[in-house]
């Protein structure tokens, strides 16, 4: 029971912080994005990465094999 009470207190404290931040600094997000930073962004500073599938979907053949093994079991 104590965990949920502590969670509620932390959430309330964070909410007060964000309200205070909004009043001091103005709104965090706006309806109109600022494209100035996007236009001046240097893509050459990005590192090259290799994308790998962590959990690939099964092939059609694998699905068929599993269906056949389930029907015979």
XYZ file of C-alpha atoms in Angstrom:
73
model
C 0.000 0.000 0.000
C 2.912 2.326 0.689
C 4.161 2.026 -2.893
C 1.000 3.509 -4.387
C 1.054 6.367 -1.854
C 4.659 7.197 -2.681
C 3.881 7.039 -6.386
C 0.994 9.495 -5.958
C 3.221 11.887 -3.996
C 5.978 11.749 -6.632
C 3.453 12.331 -9.423
C 1.982 15.294 -7.567
C 5.453 16.785 -7.016
C 6.292 16.409 -10.721
C 3.012 18.061 -11.696
C 3.816 21.067 -9.492
C 7.276 21.311 -11.062
C 5.907 21.349 -14.610
C 3.276 23.953 -13.737
C 5.991 26.128 -12.222
C 8.253 25.577 -15.233
C 5.455 26.570 -17.621
C 4.759 29.796 -15.783
C 8.426 30.812 -15.630
C 9.593 29.725 -19.060
C 6.412 29.869 -21.070
C 4.873 26.901 -22.846
C 7.165 23.948 -23.523
C 5.581 23.029 -26.882
C 3.839 25.177 -29.418
C 1.392 24.489 -32.202
C 3.851 25.779 -34.802
C 7.212 23.966 -34.887
C 10.441 25.930 -35.190
C 12.090 24.708 -38.402
C 15.227 26.861 -37.969
C 17.113 24.100 -36.143
C 16.005 21.479 -38.650
C 17.176 23.550 -41.600
C 20.626 24.116 -40.065
C 21.080 20.528 -38.818
C 24.291 18.892 -40.080
C 23.464 15.322 -41.188
C 27.163 14.496 -41.630
C 27.577 14.424 -37.826
C 25.273 11.416 -37.551
C 26.868 8.016 -37.042
C 26.163 5.227 -39.515
C 24.250 2.359 -37.957
C 23.218 -1.059 -39.112
C 19.564 -1.812 -38.519
C 18.898 -5.338 -37.312
C 15.543 -6.894 -36.583
C 15.445 -7.911 -32.910
C 12.353 -10.051 -33.157
C 11.745 -10.912 -36.811
C 8.331 -12.116 -37.895
C 8.078 -15.796 -38.778
C 8.146 -16.747 -42.435
C 5.142 -18.270 -44.174
C 6.907 -21.641 -44.149
C 7.506 -21.478 -40.391
C 3.845 -20.695 -39.752
C 2.763 -23.631 -41.906
C 5.149 -25.985 -40.073
C 3.790 -24.851 -36.696
C 0.202 -25.331 -37.874
C 1.024 -28.857 -39.055
C 2.800 -29.761 -35.795
C -0.146 -28.458 -33.744
C -2.690 -30.428 -35.796
C -0.713 -33.692 -35.399
C -0.178 -33.223 -31.656
